[in-house]
Amino acid sequence: MTTGASALQALLLLTNIPRVNRQANRWLGLFFICLATLFAQLSIEAAAPAPQNPLDWLVPLLELPRWATFPCFFLALVYFVNPTAPPRAAVWHFIPFFLFCLYAACVMLPNRYADSQIPFDLPASVVWIIRHLFLGQIIAYWALSFFLLRRHHRQIKRFSATVEQINLAWITFILFALLAMTALWLLGKNYPPIAAIVPAGYFALTVFMAYHSLNQGVIYPVGKDQLPEIIEAITSSNQPYARLTEDQVRILQDNVHQLVIENEMFLDPMLNLPTLAEKVGISSHDLSFVLNQGFGKNFYRYINELRVAEAKRLLVHPDFRNKDIASVAIHAGFNSRTTFYTAFKKITGMTPKDYLSRRDT
């Protein structure tokens, strides 16, 4: 069942059923294909001992894709975070996979299928590495994925004042589901009583991952022509560079603030870095630099501070005193009550209700 669920999910992603993030979903689809072969191998091995199992001949072949499983997942994440990443960056991640295929072609498969075995003795240290490499690969790529997601969470605040739709929370859930799946695998191998519930756990976690991957949204809701500039703006170090002097930063800082305040642009819940940059007449990268160097803030902080200030005004305004807080959030430029509460608490250190209580005392 788990094999079939993984294979079906792979098909849905490879055909881009979500209709967003096409390149990243191809890698995610390949990840689910590798996962399906891994579950198929485990099912065959659990069905019956090798001599009595008619499908045992498939095990060495099904073992080959396992070395590409977590590189595929990591590369999917790389392309979710940066759709403009060059394809050549993917090659070196598959060196262990290619080496294992070479080892399988020269040693493992001939020994398994040929009448005469090929004498090829590996040093004990190499055998130990091969035996534990997959677990090491899981740990390494899980850590790389976790830190890449954390970096993404920080960087998108340079681009958008509303991060809930683009923070890749859904793939964070998948990442922790993979951690739970790995724990089940290790427990099932070392504690026989737990082995009975492991298949059910695999199936539940696979369905959980499939649900979240199919409910993904577009990561960067901008045009294709704006995407490279956005990626540069949110991945740059924002260190001073020759294109903008201190005087230019001060002038642009005043222009930006005047434009945003006079036109109340911060009240637009769809406002993002490229939209504001276009209004100012500079690149997204330059605007990100001006916000960082001139205001000492990223885009998220700058816009949401203005929205929170407006929300504070509305919360005590007679026209809003008897209205729901959600109404205040919408009128202050937030697209939801949850987003409003998150930004308000982050900027003021208190909830809107706490703020009202302190004002009334």
Tab-separated table of C-alpha atoms in Angstrom:
chain	number	residue	atom	x	y	z
A	1	MET	CA	0.000	0.000	0.000
A	2	THR	CA	2.767	2.430	0.932
A	3	THR	CA	4.642	1.622	-2.270
A	4	GLY	CA	1.536	2.337	-4.339
A	5	ALA	CA	0.803	5.565	-2.482
A	6	SER	CA	4.364	6.793	-3.043
A	7	ALA	CA	4.271	5.837	-6.735
A	8	LEU	CA	0.940	7.617	-7.225
A	9	GLN	CA	2.263	10.724	-5.493
A	10	ALA	CA	5.335	10.632	-7.742
A	11	LEU	CA	3.110	10.540	-10.822
A	12	LEU	CA	1.028	13.492	-9.594
A	13	LEU	CA	4.101	15.595	-8.935
A	14	LEU	CA	5.953	14.673	-12.125
A	15	THR	CA	2.874	15.693	-14.130
A	16	ASN	CA	2.702	18.867	-11.983
A	17	ILE	CA	-0.839	18.416	-10.698
A	18	PRO	CA	-0.295	21.271	-8.189
A	19	ARG	CA	0.390	23.527	-11.253
A	20	VAL	CA	3.043	25.520	-9.400
A	21	ASN	CA	6.801	25.228	-8.831
A	22	ARG	CA	7.230	22.878	-11.803
A	23	GLN	CA	10.995	22.310	-11.622
A	24	ALA	CA	11.001	21.712	-7.858
A	25	ASN	CA	8.076	19.293	-8.158
A	26	ARG	CA	9.986	17.198	-10.692
A	27	TRP	CA	12.684	16.604	-8.101
A	28	LEU	CA	10.049	15.958	-5.447
A	29	GLY	CA	8.407	13.453	-7.786
A	30	LEU	CA	11.744	11.669	-8.254
A	31	PHE	CA	12.082	11.594	-4.472
A	32	PHE	CA	8.734	9.806	-4.177
A	33	ILE	CA	9.779	7.333	-6.906
A	34	CYS	CA	12.897	6.482	-4.905
A	35	LEU	CA	10.773	6.191	-1.794
A	36	ALA	CA	8.419	3.791	-3.599
A	37	THR	CA	11.321	1.508	-4.603
A	38	LEU	CA	12.627	1.602	-1.033
A	39	PHE	CA	9.264	0.529	0.372
A	40	ALA	CA	8.975	-2.172	-2.308
A	41	GLN	CA	12.353	-3.560	-1.272
A	42	LEU	CA	11.361	-3.571	2.409
A	43	SER	CA	8.074	-5.331	1.580
A	44	ILE	CA	9.799	-8.060	-0.425
A	45	GLU	CA	12.394	-8.638	2.272
A	46	ALA	CA	9.690	-8.832	4.951
A	47	ALA	CA	7.465	-11.216	2.955
A	48	ALA	CA	9.645	-14.334	3.199
A	49	PRO	CA	13.271	-15.451	3.631
A	50	ALA	CA	15.448	-15.130	0.535
A	51	PRO	CA	15.466	-18.729	-0.743
A	52	GLN	CA	11.671	-19.093	-0.591
A	53	ASN	CA	10.836	-15.622	-1.901
A	54	PRO	CA	10.080	-15.578	-5.667
A	55	LEU	CA	10.608	-11.814	-5.827
A	56	ASP	CA	13.948	-11.864	-4.056
A	57	TRP	CA	15.772	-11.299	-7.371
A	58	LEU	CA	14.314	-7.745	-7.436
A	59	VAL	CA	15.940	-6.668	-4.174
A	60	PRO	CA	19.390	-5.692	-5.576
A	61	LEU	CA	17.762	-3.668	-8.346
A	62	LEU	CA	15.382	-1.920	-5.978
A	63	GLU	CA	18.276	-1.039	-3.707
A	64	LEU	CA	19.985	1.119	-6.327
A	65	PRO	CA	17.658	4.178	-6.200
A	66	ARG	CA	17.886	4.476	-2.417
A	67	TRP	CA	21.138	6.439	-2.769
A	68	ALA	CA	19.351	9.088	-4.801
A	69	THR	CA	16.378	9.433	-2.417
A	70	PHE	CA	17.524	12.223	-0.132
A	71	PRO	CA	19.566	14.112	-2.735
A	72	CYS	CA	16.327	14.355	-4.760
A	73	PHE	CA	14.447	15.718	-1.757
A	74	PHE	CA	17.160	18.260	-1.004
A	75	LEU	CA	17.299	19.414	-4.617
A	76	ALA	CA	13.521	19.799	-4.635
A	77	LEU	CA	13.900	22.115	-1.658
A	78	VAL	CA	16.748	23.995	-3.368
A	79	TYR	CA	14.503	24.707	-6.375
A	80	PHE	CA	11.534	25.669	-4.188
A	81	VAL	CA	13.768	28.228	-2.486
A	82	ASN	CA	15.612	29.322	-5.641
A	83	PRO	CA	13.872	28.438	-8.938
A	84	THR	CA	16.758	30.066	-10.847
A	85	ALA	CA	19.433	27.706	-9.446
A	86	PRO	CA	21.599	26.271	-12.287
A	87	PRO	CA	20.965	22.575	-13.098
A	88	ARG	CA	24.677	21.725	-12.976
A	89	ALA	CA	24.615	22.285	-9.204
A	90	ALA	CA	22.674	19.021	-8.877
A	91	VAL	CA	25.299	16.661	-10.296
A	92	TRP	CA	27.690	16.290	-7.360
A	93	HIS	CA	24.842	15.295	-5.011
A	94	PHE	CA	24.554	12.025	-6.919
A	95	ILE	CA	28.187	10.928	-6.633
A	96	PRO	CA	27.321	8.275	-3.971
A	97	PHE	CA	24.505	7.022	-6.219
A	98	PHE	CA	26.802	6.715	-9.257
A	99	LEU	CA	29.518	5.035	-7.192
A	100	PHE	CA	27.040	2.526	-5.783
A	101	CYS	CA	25.719	1.803	-9.285
A	102	LEU	CA	29.306	1.155	-10.385
A	103	TYR	CA	29.860	-1.123	-7.389
A	104	ALA	CA	26.593	-2.928	-8.133
A	105	ALA	CA	27.484	-3.398	-11.799
A	106	CYS	CA	30.952	-4.736	-11.003
A	107	VAL	CA	30.356	-6.730	-7.819
A	108	MET	CA	26.909	-6.907	-6.280
A	109	LEU	CA	24.764	-7.793	-9.283
A	110	PRO	CA	27.213	-10.293	-10.862
A	111	ASN	CA	27.574	-12.010	-7.491
A	112	ARG	CA	23.807	-12.190	-7.185
A	113	TYR	CA	22.838	-13.288	-10.673
A	114	ALA	CA	25.907	-14.867	-12.313
A	115	ASP	CA	26.810	-18.554	-11.988
A	116	SER	CA	30.424	-17.726	-11.226
A	117	GLN	CA	31.153	-15.011	-8.669
A	118	ILE	CA	33.641	-12.261	-9.404
A	119	PRO	CA	36.381	-12.210	-6.766
A	120	PHE	CA	36.489	-8.678	-5.443
A	121	ASP	CA	37.312	-8.273	-1.774
A	122	LEU	CA	36.741	-4.836	-0.304
A	123	PRO	CA	38.577	-3.602	2.787
A	124	ALA	CA	36.591	-3.880	6.012
A	125	SER	CA	36.532	-0.101	6.393
A	126	VAL	CA	34.952	0.322	2.932
A	127	VAL	CA	32.348	-2.330	3.731
A	128	TRP	CA	31.492	-0.478	6.955
A	129	ILE	CA	31.117	2.797	5.050
A	130	ILE	CA	28.812	1.217	2.480
A	131	ARG	CA	26.728	-0.373	5.216
A	132	HIS	CA	26.222	2.902	7.097
A	133	LEU	CA	26.360	5.407	4.240
A	134	PHE	CA	22.604	5.540	3.711
A	135	LEU	CA	21.921	6.474	7.337
A	136	GLY	CA	24.710	9.040	7.164
A	137	GLN	CA	23.188	10.407	3.986
A	138	ILE	CA	19.791	10.749	5.678
A	139	ILE	CA	21.294	12.655	8.604
A	140	ALA	CA	23.400	14.934	6.378
A	141	TYR	CA	20.622	15.836	3.943
A	142	TRP	CA	18.049	16.272	6.707
A	143	ALA	CA	20.355	18.768	8.418
A	144	LEU	CA	21.086	20.574	5.129
A	145	SER	CA	17.358	20.787	4.385
A	146	PHE	CA	16.530	22.058	7.870
A	147	PHE	CA	19.093	24.867	7.727
A	148	LEU	CA	18.109	25.783	4.162
A	149	LEU	CA	14.500	26.161	5.309
A	150	ARG	CA	15.543	28.318	8.259
A	151	ARG	CA	17.548	30.534	5.925
A	152	HIS	CA	14.556	30.791	3.583
A	153	HIS	CA	12.305	31.850	6.479
A	154	ARG	CA	14.657	34.730	7.195
A	155	GLN	CA	15.252	35.753	3.590
A	156	ILE	CA	11.632	35.987	2.447
A	157	LYS	CA	11.133	38.857	4.885
A	158	ARG	CA	13.237	40.932	2.504
A	159	PHE	CA	10.677	40.267	-0.205
A	160	SER	CA	7.240	40.178	1.408
A	161	ALA	CA	5.413	41.570	4.415
A	162	THR	CA	3.146	38.496	4.457
A	163	VAL	CA	5.171	35.320	4.744
A	164	GLU	CA	2.589	32.703	5.749
A	165	GLN	CA	1.872	31.685	2.147
A	166	ILE	CA	5.508	31.500	1.036
A	167	ASN	CA	7.383	30.211	4.085
A	168	LEU	CA	7.339	26.572	2.905
A	169	ALA	CA	5.708	25.428	6.149
A	170	TRP	CA	4.190	22.499	4.252
A	171	ILE	CA	7.598	21.110	3.296
A	172	THR	CA	8.744	21.594	6.893
A	173	PHE	CA	5.987	19.147	7.840
A	174	ILE	CA	7.325	16.715	5.235
A	175	LEU	CA	10.845	17.116	6.594
A	176	PHE	CA	9.732	16.103	10.081
A	177	ALA	CA	7.634	13.267	8.651
A	178	LEU	CA	10.844	11.939	7.078
A	179	LEU	CA	12.528	12.172	10.468
A	180	ALA	CA	9.673	10.133	11.979
A	181	MET	CA	9.933	7.623	9.121
A	182	THR	CA	13.667	7.203	9.745
A	183	ALA	CA	13.011	6.661	13.454
A	184	LEU	CA	10.450	3.968	12.594
A	185	TRP	CA	12.951	2.271	10.294
A	186	LEU	CA	15.646	2.204	12.983
A	187	LEU	CA	13.248	1.067	15.713
A	188	GLY	CA	11.814	-1.654	13.496
A	189	LYS	CA	15.302	-2.987	12.787
A	190	ASN	CA	16.423	-3.027	16.419
A	191	TYR	CA	13.203	-3.703	18.363
A	192	PRO	CA	11.172	-6.606	16.913
A	193	PRO	CA	7.960	-5.822	18.895
A	194	ILE	CA	7.758	-2.452	17.146
A	195	ALA	CA	8.281	-3.958	13.678
A	196	ALA	CA	4.588	-4.952	13.487
A	197	ILE	CA	3.371	-1.333	13.501
A	198	VAL	CA	6.093	0.036	11.233
A	199	PRO	CA	4.232	-0.595	7.900
A	200	ALA	CA	1.158	1.241	9.173
A	201	GLY	CA	3.370	4.095	10.306
A	202	TYR	CA	5.038	4.261	6.898
A	203	PHE	CA	1.662	4.417	5.161
A	204	ALA	CA	0.280	7.121	7.467
A	205	LEU	CA	3.386	9.274	7.061
A	206	THR	CA	3.360	8.823	3.262
A	207	VAL	CA	-0.269	9.966	3.062
A	208	PHE	CA	0.597	12.893	5.348
A	209	MET	CA	3.463	13.927	3.034
A	210	ALA	CA	1.298	13.510	-0.059
A	211	TYR	CA	-1.448	15.700	1.380
A	212	HIS	CA	0.912	18.567	2.160
A	213	SER	CA	2.826	18.349	-1.121
A	214	LEU	CA	-0.407	18.549	-3.123
A	215	ASN	CA	-1.599	21.591	-1.163
A	216	GLN	CA	1.484	23.688	-1.847
A	217	GLY	CA	1.219	27.244	-3.113
A	218	VAL	CA	3.380	29.328	-5.399
A	219	ILE	CA	6.525	30.400	-3.551
A	220	TYR	CA	7.272	33.641	-5.391
A	221	PRO	CA	4.046	35.188	-6.761
A	222	VAL	CA	5.818	37.441	-9.271
A	223	GLY	CA	6.330	37.414	-13.021
A	224	LYS	CA	9.115	35.334	-14.575
A	225	ASP	CA	10.956	38.489	-15.607
A	226	GLN	CA	11.018	39.693	-11.979
A	227	LEU	CA	12.079	36.380	-10.447
A	228	PRO	CA	15.877	36.617	-11.005
A	229	GLU	CA	15.915	40.104	-9.509
A	230	ILE	CA	13.881	38.934	-6.505
A	231	ILE	CA	16.190	35.971	-5.902
A	232	GLU	CA	19.210	38.289	-6.054
A	233	ALA	CA	17.582	40.750	-3.659
A	234	ILE	CA	16.721	38.181	-0.997
A	235	THR	CA	19.929	36.149	-1.233
A	236	SER	CA	22.420	39.024	-1.325
A	237	SER	CA	24.401	39.867	1.798
A	238	ASN	CA	23.253	43.513	1.674
A	239	GLN	CA	26.810	44.740	2.195
A	240	PRO	CA	27.593	48.256	0.908
A	241	TYR	CA	28.621	48.388	-2.714
A	242	ALA	CA	29.661	51.119	-5.125
A	243	ARG	CA	26.357	51.511	-6.983
A	244	LEU	CA	24.727	53.396	-4.083
A	245	THR	CA	26.520	56.002	-2.014
A	246	GLU	CA	25.400	57.102	1.460
A	247	ASP	CA	23.867	60.249	-0.027
A	248	GLN	CA	21.929	58.208	-2.581
A	249	VAL	CA	20.672	55.902	0.164
A	250	ARG	CA	19.419	58.891	2.190
A	251	ILE	CA	17.651	60.409	-0.810
A	252	LEU	CA	16.037	57.115	-1.775
A	253	GLN	CA	15.108	56.445	1.833
A	254	ASP	CA	13.144	59.719	1.971
A	255	ASN	CA	11.526	59.012	-1.410
A	256	VAL	CA	10.455	55.523	-0.380
A	257	HIS	CA	8.979	56.625	2.937
A	258	GLN	CA	7.168	59.580	1.424
A	259	LEU	CA	5.675	57.396	-1.334
A	260	VAL	CA	4.559	54.672	1.054
A	261	ILE	CA	3.005	57.066	3.580
A	262	GLU	CA	1.360	59.550	1.191
A	263	ASN	CA	-0.187	56.808	-0.935
A	264	GLU	CA	-0.881	54.510	2.048
A	265	MET	CA	0.720	51.690	0.094
A	266	PHE	CA	1.262	49.697	3.275
A	267	LEU	CA	-2.517	49.167	3.459
A	268	ASP	CA	-2.366	46.988	0.351
A	269	PRO	CA	-2.142	43.359	1.590
A	270	MET	CA	-0.614	42.317	-1.763
A	271	LEU	CA	2.269	44.797	-1.571
A	272	ASN	CA	5.689	43.212	-2.045
A	273	LEU	CA	9.238	44.276	-2.791
A	274	PRO	CA	9.073	44.353	-6.630
A	275	THR	CA	5.785	46.282	-6.601
A	276	LEU	CA	7.200	48.967	-4.342
A	277	ALA	CA	10.500	49.021	-6.242
A	278	GLU	CA	8.619	49.634	-9.489
A	279	LYS	CA	6.726	52.552	-7.914
A	280	VAL	CA	9.956	54.079	-6.619
A	281	GLY	CA	11.714	53.506	-9.946
A	282	ILE	CA	14.614	51.380	-8.717
A	283	SER	CA	15.467	47.696	-8.794
A	284	SER	CA	14.285	45.284	-6.119
A	285	HIS	CA	17.903	44.699	-5.128
A	286	ASP	CA	18.492	48.441	-4.640
A	287	LEU	CA	15.270	48.817	-2.650
A	288	SER	CA	16.241	45.930	-0.376
A	289	PHE	CA	19.618	47.634	0.113
A	290	VAL	CA	17.994	50.999	0.923
A	291	LEU	CA	15.641	49.450	3.480
A	292	ASN	CA	18.500	47.584	5.118
A	293	GLN	CA	21.030	50.431	5.156
A	294	GLY	CA	18.659	53.399	5.465
A	295	PHE	CA	16.004	52.095	7.845
A	296	GLY	CA	17.932	49.215	9.367
A	297	LYS	CA	15.014	46.921	8.544
A	298	ASN	CA	13.962	44.320	6.029
A	299	PHE	CA	10.824	44.752	3.915
A	300	TYR	CA	8.710	42.649	6.302
A	301	ARG	CA	9.637	44.750	9.326
A	302	TYR	CA	9.324	48.103	7.560
A	303	ILE	CA	5.838	47.515	6.126
A	304	ASN	CA	4.429	45.672	9.130
A	305	GLU	CA	5.584	48.376	11.556
A	306	LEU	CA	3.513	50.848	9.537
A	307	ARG	CA	0.568	48.443	9.526
A	308	VAL	CA	0.826	47.848	13.261
A	309	ALA	CA	0.961	51.604	13.887
A	310	GLU	CA	-2.226	51.943	11.818
A	311	ALA	CA	-3.811	49.053	13.725
A	312	LYS	CA	-3.019	50.741	17.047
A	313	ARG	CA	-4.764	53.874	15.805
A	314	LEU	CA	-7.797	51.909	14.641
A	315	LEU	CA	-8.068	49.845	17.821
A	316	VAL	CA	-8.762	52.978	19.885
A	317	HIS	CA	-10.723	54.825	17.202
A	318	PRO	CA	-14.434	55.271	18.097
A	319	ASP	CA	-15.532	53.811	14.757
A	320	PHE	CA	-13.707	50.530	15.482
A	321	ARG	CA	-14.117	50.139	19.237
A	322	ASN	CA	-17.088	47.797	18.848
A	323	LYS	CA	-15.850	45.963	15.771
A	324	ASP	CA	-14.142	42.606	15.572
A	325	ILE	CA	-10.340	42.662	15.648
A	326	ALA	CA	-10.348	40.929	12.258
A	327	SER	CA	-11.953	44.072	10.821
A	328	VAL	CA	-9.115	46.161	12.257
A	329	ALA	CA	-6.579	43.749	10.742
A	330	ILE	CA	-8.075	44.062	7.252
A	331	HIS	CA	-8.293	47.857	7.414
A	332	ALA	CA	-4.676	48.029	8.595
A	333	GLY	CA	-3.438	46.098	5.538
A	334	PHE	CA	-3.171	42.549	6.892
A	335	ASN	CA	-4.697	39.740	4.859
A	336	SER	CA	-5.841	37.646	7.832
A	337	ARG	CA	-6.380	37.705	11.575
A	338	THR	CA	-3.544	35.205	12.085
A	339	THR	CA	-1.061	37.310	10.125
A	340	PHE	CA	-2.138	40.366	12.097
A	341	TYR	CA	-1.649	38.693	15.483
A	342	THR	CA	1.754	37.326	14.476
A	343	ALA	CA	3.076	40.686	13.265
A	344	PHE	CA	1.527	42.660	16.141
A	345	LYS	CA	3.050	40.360	18.780
A	346	LYS	CA	6.452	40.334	17.046
A	347	ILE	CA	6.630	44.135	16.795
A	348	THR	CA	4.985	45.245	20.057
A	349	GLY	CA	5.673	42.262	22.294
A	350	MET	CA	1.967	41.971	23.157
A	351	THR	CA	-1.279	40.848	21.542
A	352	PRO	CA	-3.867	43.379	20.307
A	353	LYS	CA	-6.102	42.490	23.276
A	354	ASP	CA	-3.235	43.094	25.707
A	355	TYR	CA	-2.592	46.424	24.013
A	356	LEU	CA	-6.241	47.459	24.447
A	357	SER	CA	-6.245	46.321	28.069
A	358	ARG	CA	-3.205	48.454	28.861
A	359	ARG	CA	-4.748	51.450	27.082
A	360	ASP	CA	-7.959	51.111	29.086
A	361	THR	CA	-6.215	50.881	32.470
